[in-house]
Coordinates of C-alpha atoms in Angstrom, one line a residue:
M1 CA 111.1 -84.2 -130.8
A2 CA 112.7 -80.5 -130.1
T3 CA 111.4 -77.6 -132.7
V4 CA 114.1 -75.8 -134.5
Q5 CA 113.1 -72.6 -132.3
E6 CA 113.8 -74.5 -129.3
K7 CA 117.0 -76.1 -130.5
L8 CA 117.9 -72.1 -131.1
V9 CA 117.2 -71.2 -127.3
T10 CA 119.1 -73.4 -126.0
A11 CA 121.9 -73.1 -128.1
N12 CA 122.0 -69.4 -127.2
K13 CA 120.7 -69.9 -123.3
I14 CA 124.3 -68.8 -121.3
E15 CA 124.9 -70.0 -118.1
L16 CA 124.3 -67.4 -115.2
P17 CA 124.5 -67.8 -111.5
G18 CA 121.7 -67.7 -109.6
E19 CA 119.4 -64.6 -109.5
N20 CA 120.2 -63.8 -105.7
S21 CA 123.7 -64.6 -106.0
S22 CA 126.4 -61.7 -104.9
E23 CA 127.9 -61.7 -108.7
V24 CA 124.4 -60.5 -110.0
K25 CA 124.2 -57.8 -107.4
R26 CA 127.6 -56.6 -107.7
R27 CA 127.3 -56.8 -111.6
K28 CA 124.2 -54.5 -111.6
F29 CA 125.3 -52.3 -109.3
K30 CA 128.6 -51.6 -111.0
K31 CA 126.4 -50.9 -114.2
K32 CA 124.1 -48.6 -112.3
L33 CA 127.5 -46.6 -110.8
R34 CA 128.9 -46.4 -114.5
S35 CA 125.3 -45.1 -115.7
S36 CA 125.3 -42.4 -113.2
L37 CA 128.9 -41.5 -113.4
K38 CA 128.0 -40.6 -117.1
A39 CA 125.0 -38.5 -116.1
Y40 CA 126.7 -36.9 -113.4
L41 CA 129.7 -35.9 -115.6
F42 CA 127.2 -34.3 -118.4
I43 CA 125.7 -31.9 -115.2
A44 CA 128.6 -31.2 -113.3
P45 CA 129.4 -28.0 -115.2
A46 CA 126.0 -27.2 -113.7
L47 CA 126.4 -28.4 -110.4
I48 CA 129.9 -26.5 -110.3
I49 CA 128.5 -23.2 -111.4
L50 CA 125.6 -24.2 -108.9
F51 CA 127.9 -24.4 -106.1
F52 CA 130.1 -21.6 -106.7
F53 CA 128.1 -18.8 -107.7
H54 CA 124.6 -19.9 -105.6
F55 CA 125.7 -22.1 -102.7
M56 CA 128.8 -20.8 -101.5
P57 CA 127.9 -17.1 -101.5
I58 CA 124.9 -18.3 -99.0
I59 CA 127.3 -20.4 -97.2
Y60 CA 129.3 -17.3 -96.8
A61 CA 126.6 -14.8 -95.9
F62 CA 126.2 -17.0 -93.0
F63 CA 129.6 -17.1 -92.0
L64 CA 129.7 -13.1 -92.2
S65 CA 126.7 -12.9 -90.1
L66 CA 128.8 -14.2 -86.9
Y67 CA 130.9 -11.1 -87.0
K68 CA 130.5 -7.5 -85.7
R69 CA 131.5 -4.1 -87.4
I70 CA 132.8 -5.2 -90.5
S71 CA 133.3 -2.4 -93.3
A72 CA 135.6 -4.7 -95.6
V73 CA 136.4 -7.8 -95.6
K74 CA 140.0 -8.3 -95.9
G75 CA 140.6 -11.8 -97.3
I76 CA 138.6 -14.4 -96.5
V77 CA 138.2 -14.6 -92.4
P78 CA 137.5 -11.8 -90.8
P79 CA 139.3 -10.8 -88.0
S80 CA 138.9 -12.8 -84.9
E81 CA 137.8 -10.1 -82.5
N82 CA 135.2 -9.1 -84.3
F83 CA 133.6 -12.7 -83.8
A84 CA 130.1 -12.3 -82.3
G85 CA 128.5 -15.6 -82.7
F86 CA 124.6 -15.5 -83.2
D87 CA 124.4 -12.0 -80.8
N88 CA 123.3 -10.1 -84.5
Y89 CA 120.4 -12.5 -84.4
Q90 CA 119.4 -11.4 -81.3
K91 CA 119.8 -7.7 -81.5
L92 CA 117.8 -7.8 -85.1
L93 CA 114.8 -9.8 -83.7
F94 CA 114.5 -8.5 -80.2
D95 CA 116.2 -4.9 -80.1
D96 CA 116.1 -3.5 -83.8
P97 CA 112.7 -1.8 -84.6
D98 CA 113.7 -0.9 -87.8
W99 CA 113.8 -4.5 -88.7
W100 CA 110.4 -5.3 -87.7
N101 CA 109.3 -1.8 -89.3
A102 CA 110.7 -2.7 -92.5
F103 CA 109.3 -6.5 -92.1
W104 CA 106.1 -5.6 -91.6
N105 CA 105.9 -3.3 -94.8
T106 CA 107.5 -5.8 -97.0
L107 CA 104.4 -8.5 -95.7
G108 CA 102.3 -5.5 -96.6
Y109 CA 103.8 -4.9 -99.6
V110 CA 104.0 -8.7 -101.5
T111 CA 100.5 -9.0 -99.9
L112 CA 99.0 -6.1 -101.9
S113 CA 101.5 -6.4 -104.9
V114 CA 101.0 -9.8 -105.7
F115 CA 97.1 -10.3 -105.2
L116 CA 96.3 -7.0 -106.9
G117 CA 98.8 -8.0 -110.0
I118 CA 97.1 -11.7 -110.2
A119 CA 93.8 -10.1 -109.9
A120 CA 94.2 -7.4 -112.3
A121 CA 96.1 -9.5 -114.7
L122 CA 93.3 -12.1 -114.8
G123 CA 90.8 -9.5 -115.9
V124 CA 93.0 -8.4 -118.3
A125 CA 93.3 -11.8 -119.7
L126 CA 89.7 -12.6 -119.7
M127 CA 89.3 -9.9 -122.0
L128 CA 91.6 -10.5 -124.1
D129 CA 91.0 -14.1 -124.4
K130 CA 87.5 -12.4 -126.2
V131 CA 89.4 -11.1 -128.5
A132 CA 88.9 -12.7 -132.2
R133 CA 91.6 -10.4 -133.8
G134 CA 95.1 -9.0 -133.2
K135 CA 95.5 -10.7 -129.8
N136 CA 99.4 -10.9 -130.5
L137 CA 99.2 -6.9 -130.6
Y138 CA 97.9 -6.8 -127.7
R139 CA 99.6 -8.9 -125.9
T140 CA 103.0 -7.2 -126.9
L141 CA 101.5 -4.4 -125.7
F142 CA 100.8 -5.4 -122.1
F143 CA 104.1 -7.3 -122.2
L144 CA 106.1 -3.6 -123.0
P145 CA 106.2 -2.5 -119.5
Y146 CA 107.7 -5.9 -118.0
V147 CA 110.8 -5.3 -120.3
T148 CA 111.8 -1.5 -119.8
S149 CA 113.8 -0.9 -117.7
L150 CA 112.9 -0.2 -113.9
I151 CA 115.2 3.0 -113.7
A152 CA 113.1 4.7 -116.4
I153 CA 110.0 3.2 -115.1
A154 CA 110.8 4.8 -111.8
A155 CA 111.9 8.4 -113.3
V156 CA 108.5 8.3 -115.4
W157 CA 106.7 7.4 -112.3
N158 CA 108.1 9.7 -110.0
I159 CA 107.0 12.7 -112.4
I160 CA 103.2 11.4 -112.7
F161 CA 103.1 11.4 -108.7
A162 CA 104.6 14.0 -108.2
P163 CA 103.6 15.4 -104.7
F164 CA 102.1 19.4 -104.6
S165 CA 104.4 21.9 -103.4
S166 CA 102.0 23.4 -100.8
N167 CA 103.0 22.4 -97.4
A168 CA 99.3 21.5 -96.3
L169 CA 98.5 17.9 -96.6
T170 CA 95.1 18.1 -97.6
R171 CA 94.4 21.3 -99.1
A172 CA 94.6 21.4 -102.8
N173 CA 96.9 24.1 -104.0
P174 CA 95.2 24.4 -107.8
D175 CA 98.1 26.6 -109.1
R176 CA 101.2 24.2 -107.9
P177 CA 99.6 20.8 -108.3
G178 CA 103.1 18.6 -108.8
G179 CA 102.7 15.4 -111.4
L180 CA 99.9 14.2 -113.4
A181 CA 98.0 12.3 -110.7
N182 CA 97.4 15.6 -108.9
W183 CA 96.4 17.3 -112.0
V184 CA 93.3 15.1 -112.6
F185 CA 92.7 15.7 -108.9
A186 CA 92.4 19.1 -109.2
A187 CA 90.3 19.1 -112.4
L188 CA 88.2 17.0 -110.4
G189 CA 88.1 18.6 -107.2
I190 CA 89.2 15.9 -105.2
P191 CA 92.3 17.4 -102.7
M192 CA 95.5 16.2 -103.9
Q193 CA 97.6 14.2 -102.2
R194 CA 101.9 13.8 -101.5
W195 CA 102.0 10.1 -103.1
R196 CA 105.0 8.3 -102.3
L197 CA 106.0 10.9 -99.8
D198 CA 102.9 10.5 -97.8
D199 CA 103.2 8.0 -94.4
R200 CA 99.3 8.4 -93.9
G201 CA 97.6 4.8 -94.0
I202 CA 94.9 4.4 -97.2
L203 CA 92.5 3.5 -95.1
K204 CA 92.6 6.8 -92.8
L205 CA 92.5 8.7 -96.3
L206 CA 89.3 6.9 -97.7
F207 CA 87.3 6.8 -94.6
D208 CA 87.9 9.4 -92.3
N209 CA 85.8 12.1 -91.9
G210 CA 87.1 14.4 -89.4
A211 CA 85.5 12.1 -86.6
R212 CA 81.9 13.9 -87.9
G213 CA 80.3 10.2 -87.3
P214 CA 78.0 8.4 -90.0
D215 CA 74.5 10.1 -91.3
A216 CA 71.8 7.6 -90.5
G217 CA 69.5 8.9 -92.6
A218 CA 72.1 8.6 -95.6
L219 CA 73.3 5.4 -94.6
A220 CA 69.8 4.0 -94.0
I221 CA 68.6 5.6 -97.7
K222 CA 71.6 4.2 -99.4
L223 CA 71.0 0.4 -97.7
I224 CA 67.6 0.5 -99.5
L225 CA 68.7 1.4 -102.8
L226 CA 71.5 -1.1 -102.4
A227 CA 69.0 -4.2 -102.0
V228 CA 66.8 -2.9 -104.6
A229 CA 69.9 -2.6 -107.3
V230 CA 71.1 -6.3 -106.1
G231 CA 67.4 -8.2 -106.1
I232 CA 66.6 -6.2 -109.8
A233 CA 70.2 -7.6 -111.1
V234 CA 69.8 -11.0 -109.3
W235 CA 66.6 -11.2 -111.1
V236 CA 67.3 -10.1 -114.0
Y237 CA 69.9 -12.5 -114.5
R238 CA 68.4 -15.8 -113.5
H239 CA 65.6 -15.1 -115.8
F240 CA 67.1 -13.4 -118.6
E241 CA 70.0 -13.9 -120.8
G242 CA 71.9 -12.6 -124.0
G243 CA 71.2 -9.7 -126.1
I244 CA 70.4 -6.5 -124.2
W245 CA 69.4 -8.5 -120.7
N246 CA 73.6 -9.0 -120.4
W247 CA 73.6 -5.2 -120.2
I248 CA 71.2 -4.6 -118.2
T249 CA 72.9 -7.3 -115.7
G250 CA 75.9 -5.5 -116.1
L251 CA 74.7 -2.2 -115.6
L252 CA 72.7 -2.8 -112.4
T253 CA 75.6 -4.8 -111.4
T254 CA 77.6 -1.5 -111.6
A255 CA 75.4 0.5 -109.9
A256 CA 74.9 -1.5 -106.9
V257 CA 79.0 -1.5 -106.7
L258 CA 78.8 1.9 -106.8
I259 CA 76.2 2.2 -103.9
G260 CA 77.8 -0.2 -102.1
W261 CA 80.9 1.5 -102.1
T262 CA 79.4 4.9 -100.6
V263 CA 77.5 2.4 -98.4
I264 CA 80.6 1.1 -96.8
L265 CA 81.9 4.8 -96.8
E266 CA 79.3 5.5 -94.4
L267 CA 79.9 2.2 -92.2
A268 CA 83.1 2.9 -92.0
H269 CA 82.7 6.4 -90.2
F270 CA 81.7 4.3 -87.0
F271 CA 85.4 3.5 -86.4
T272 CA 88.8 5.1 -86.0
W273 CA 91.7 4.3 -88.5
D274 CA 94.6 5.4 -86.8
S275 CA 98.2 3.5 -86.2
F276 CA 97.2 -0.2 -87.6
W277 CA 94.2 0.2 -88.3
G278 CA 94.8 3.0 -91.0
G279 CA 96.4 0.3 -93.5
P280 CA 99.3 0.5 -95.3
S281 CA 100.5 3.6 -96.3
M282 CA 99.8 6.3 -98.8
A283 CA 103.6 5.5 -99.9
M284 CA 103.2 1.9 -99.5
F285 CA 99.9 2.3 -101.8
T286 CA 101.9 4.2 -104.8
M287 CA 104.6 1.6 -104.7
V288 CA 102.0 -1.1 -104.9
I289 CA 100.2 0.7 -108.3
I290 CA 103.4 1.1 -109.3
S291 CA 104.3 -2.6 -109.0
T292 CA 101.5 -3.9 -110.1
W293 CA 101.4 -1.7 -113.7
H294 CA 105.1 -3.3 -114.0
I295 CA 103.9 -7.0 -113.6
L296 CA 100.8 -6.4 -115.5
G297 CA 102.0 -7.8 -119.2
F298 CA 104.5 -10.8 -117.7
N299 CA 101.2 -12.1 -115.5
T300 CA 98.5 -11.5 -118.3
V301 CA 100.8 -13.5 -121.0
L302 CA 100.8 -16.4 -118.4
L303 CA 97.0 -16.3 -117.6
L304 CA 96.6 -15.9 -121.2
A305 CA 98.5 -19.1 -122.3
G306 CA 96.5 -21.1 -119.4
L307 CA 93.0 -19.7 -120.7
T308 CA 94.0 -20.9 -124.4
N309 CA 94.8 -24.8 -123.1
I310 CA 91.7 -25.3 -121.6
S311 CA 88.8 -26.7 -124.4
R312 CA 85.9 -25.0 -125.6
E313 CA 84.3 -27.8 -125.6
L314 CA 84.4 -27.9 -121.6
Y315 CA 82.6 -24.6 -122.0
D316 CA 80.2 -25.4 -124.6
A317 CA 79.2 -28.9 -122.4
A318 CA 78.8 -26.4 -119.4
K319 CA 76.6 -24.4 -121.1
I320 CA 73.9 -27.4 -122.2
D321 CA 74.2 -28.0 -118.5
G322 CA 72.6 -24.5 -118.0
A323 CA 75.5 -23.1 -116.9
R324 CA 76.2 -19.1 -116.5
G325 CA 79.0 -17.0 -116.8
W326 CA 79.7 -16.9 -112.9
Q327 CA 79.2 -20.5 -112.3
M328 CA 81.7 -21.4 -115.1
F329 CA 84.5 -18.9 -113.9
T330 CA 84.4 -19.9 -110.6
K331 CA 83.9 -24.0 -111.3
M332 CA 85.8 -24.2 -114.3
T333 CA 88.3 -21.5 -115.2
I334 CA 89.7 -20.7 -111.7
P335 CA 90.1 -24.7 -111.2
L336 CA 91.7 -25.1 -114.8
L337 CA 93.7 -22.4 -114.2
S338 CA 94.9 -23.0 -110.7
P339 CA 98.0 -24.5 -112.0
T340 CA 99.0 -21.3 -113.3
L341 CA 97.8 -19.1 -110.7
F342 CA 99.6 -21.3 -108.3
F343 CA 103.1 -20.9 -110.2
M344 CA 102.3 -17.1 -110.4
V345 CA 101.4 -17.1 -106.6
V346 CA 105.2 -18.4 -105.4
V347 CA 107.1 -16.8 -108.3
G348 CA 105.3 -13.6 -107.4
T349 CA 106.1 -13.7 -103.7
I350 CA 109.5 -14.8 -104.0
G351 CA 110.0 -11.7 -106.5
A352 CA 108.1 -9.4 -104.2
F353 CA 110.1 -10.2 -101.2
Q354 CA 113.7 -9.3 -103.1
S355 CA 112.0 -6.0 -104.8
F356 CA 114.8 -3.6 -104.6
T357 CA 115.3 -1.6 -107.7
L358 CA 112.1 0.1 -107.9
F359 CA 112.2 1.5 -104.4
F360 CA 116.2 2.6 -104.6
A361 CA 115.1 4.8 -107.6
I362 CA 111.8 5.7 -106.4
Y363 CA 113.4 6.9 -103.1
N364 CA 117.1 7.5 -104.3
G365 CA 118.5 5.4 -102.4
S366 CA 117.4 6.7 -99.2
S367 CA 115.1 4.4 -96.5
A368 CA 113.9 8.0 -94.7
N369 CA 110.3 7.2 -95.2
R370 CA 109.4 4.4 -92.7
S371 CA 106.3 3.5 -94.3
A372 CA 108.0 2.6 -97.3
T373 CA 111.6 0.9 -96.5
V374 CA 111.4 -2.6 -97.2
L375 CA 113.8 -5.6 -96.2
S376 CA 116.1 -5.1 -99.3
I377 CA 116.1 -1.0 -98.5
F378 CA 116.9 -1.6 -95.0
Y379 CA 119.6 -4.1 -96.1
Y380 CA 121.4 -1.4 -98.1
D381 CA 121.1 1.0 -95.5
V382 CA 122.8 -1.0 -92.9
T383 CA 125.5 -2.3 -95.7
F384 CA 126.6 1.0 -97.1
G385 CA 124.8 3.7 -95.4
R386 CA 125.4 3.3 -91.5
G387 CA 129.0 3.3 -91.7
S388 CA 130.9 0.4 -89.4
G389 CA 130.8 1.9 -86.2
S390 CA 128.3 0.3 -84.3
D391 CA 127.0 -3.4 -83.7
T392 CA 124.1 -2.7 -86.1
S393 CA 125.7 -1.7 -89.1
G394 CA 128.2 -3.2 -91.9
F395 CA 128.5 -6.4 -93.6
G396 CA 128.3 -8.8 -90.6
Y397 CA 124.6 -7.3 -89.5
S398 CA 123.5 -6.9 -92.9
S399 CA 124.3 -10.4 -93.5
T400 CA 122.5 -11.4 -90.3
I401 CA 119.3 -9.8 -92.4
V402 CA 119.9 -11.7 -96.1
M403 CA 120.1 -15.1 -93.6
M404 CA 116.6 -14.1 -92.4
M405 CA 115.4 -12.8 -95.5
L406 CA 116.3 -16.6 -96.8
V407 CA 114.6 -18.2 -94.1
I408 CA 111.5 -16.1 -94.7
I409 CA 111.4 -16.5 -98.2
M410 CA 111.9 -20.5 -97.9
G411 CA 109.3 -20.6 -94.5
I412 CA 106.6 -19.2 -97.1
S413 CA 107.4 -21.0 -100.2
F414 CA 106.9 -24.1 -97.9
V415 CA 103.8 -22.8 -96.4
Q416 CA 102.5 -22.0 -100.0
Q417 CA 103.0 -25.5 -101.3
R418 CA 101.8 -27.5 -98.1
I419 CA 98.7 -25.4 -98.7
L420 CA 97.8 -24.1 -101.9
G421 CA 99.5 -27.0 -103.5
K422 CA 97.1 -29.3 -102.6
R423 CA 94.0 -27.7 -104.1
V424 CA 95.9 -27.6 -107.5
N425 CA 94.2 -29.2 -110.5
Y426 CA 96.4 -30.8 -112.6
D427 CA 93.9 -33.2 -114.6

């Protein structure tokens, strides 16, 4: 005899066609379509804005890149006699040395600014993570440069890195040292520099000793001192821990680093540092310093947030297992910070490629200094500085530069996703 529950189920049972029938499939499709239409209606305003203010300019820039000698576009379509097809791309890639100069300058700037910006921020974040009191205050102070106007930052750093007034490049003039940086150099007896106006490579400035060659005796002594300092530091690190021994290890490591630097200086005299081997120019390195200072607060806040999310219990367990400072940093901190570091590398690379305001303010919109001309300044000069009397000027040719920058940034981002993305630890 059927139970009450079975009778209720039988009474409420609705006769439906078979599961594989076309009627069921049609009902499921209509239900899914209605749900999708509602979703698209909700995101339609954002999609419209995205299309008209993001994708349409890209499409129109590509359209303009197919024309030449465009000083101003009257209407939507340029004159048909100015149509050039893909000639602009051919001229840019194969006949324009200024493009390649700006490209390599930008690549060097991106590499140095992203690496130094993350390295400096990581050091600051690790120190602030140990602070027990006032962490929010320090975080705010470090973040202030990032929210400061780039025009104001450029004005201040122009004063700091003002070149000395003497015509000599390597002879200091104590009476007219220029900016604050040269005042400090003059006080320390270091030759003053032209900073943002100097086209010489930074490695040439550091390592060139007038082709006198290395001092073999001094090099041998420094190598012996370096080996002794490193050996003692490693021995103390392995056999002692805590208290004064940490200070001794730190002092020995600092001494080893300083001696190692002098050894590098001596070894560098074996080579000539001209052309490509001279490294980025002093002008470009000056811009990297300013950019690193500006982005330091933003990167520090991101890394502090990442360090805060790392459980202290993991470090305690590692200490119980015998792990030390460097081991915990390389085997725990860096892997656990990898999502944050990956985000900073990708976003920092895109931002560095698009840098314009800082260069424009420092150099007053000029591309006269070839060693510090990046793609954004090159684009500005082509658009507004060359007029429209040649095939390598105007909106058409500059739109070609924009499209190539888009391809380069997308390509680098894709490579970063494929290579670095696989090494990110999200556990």
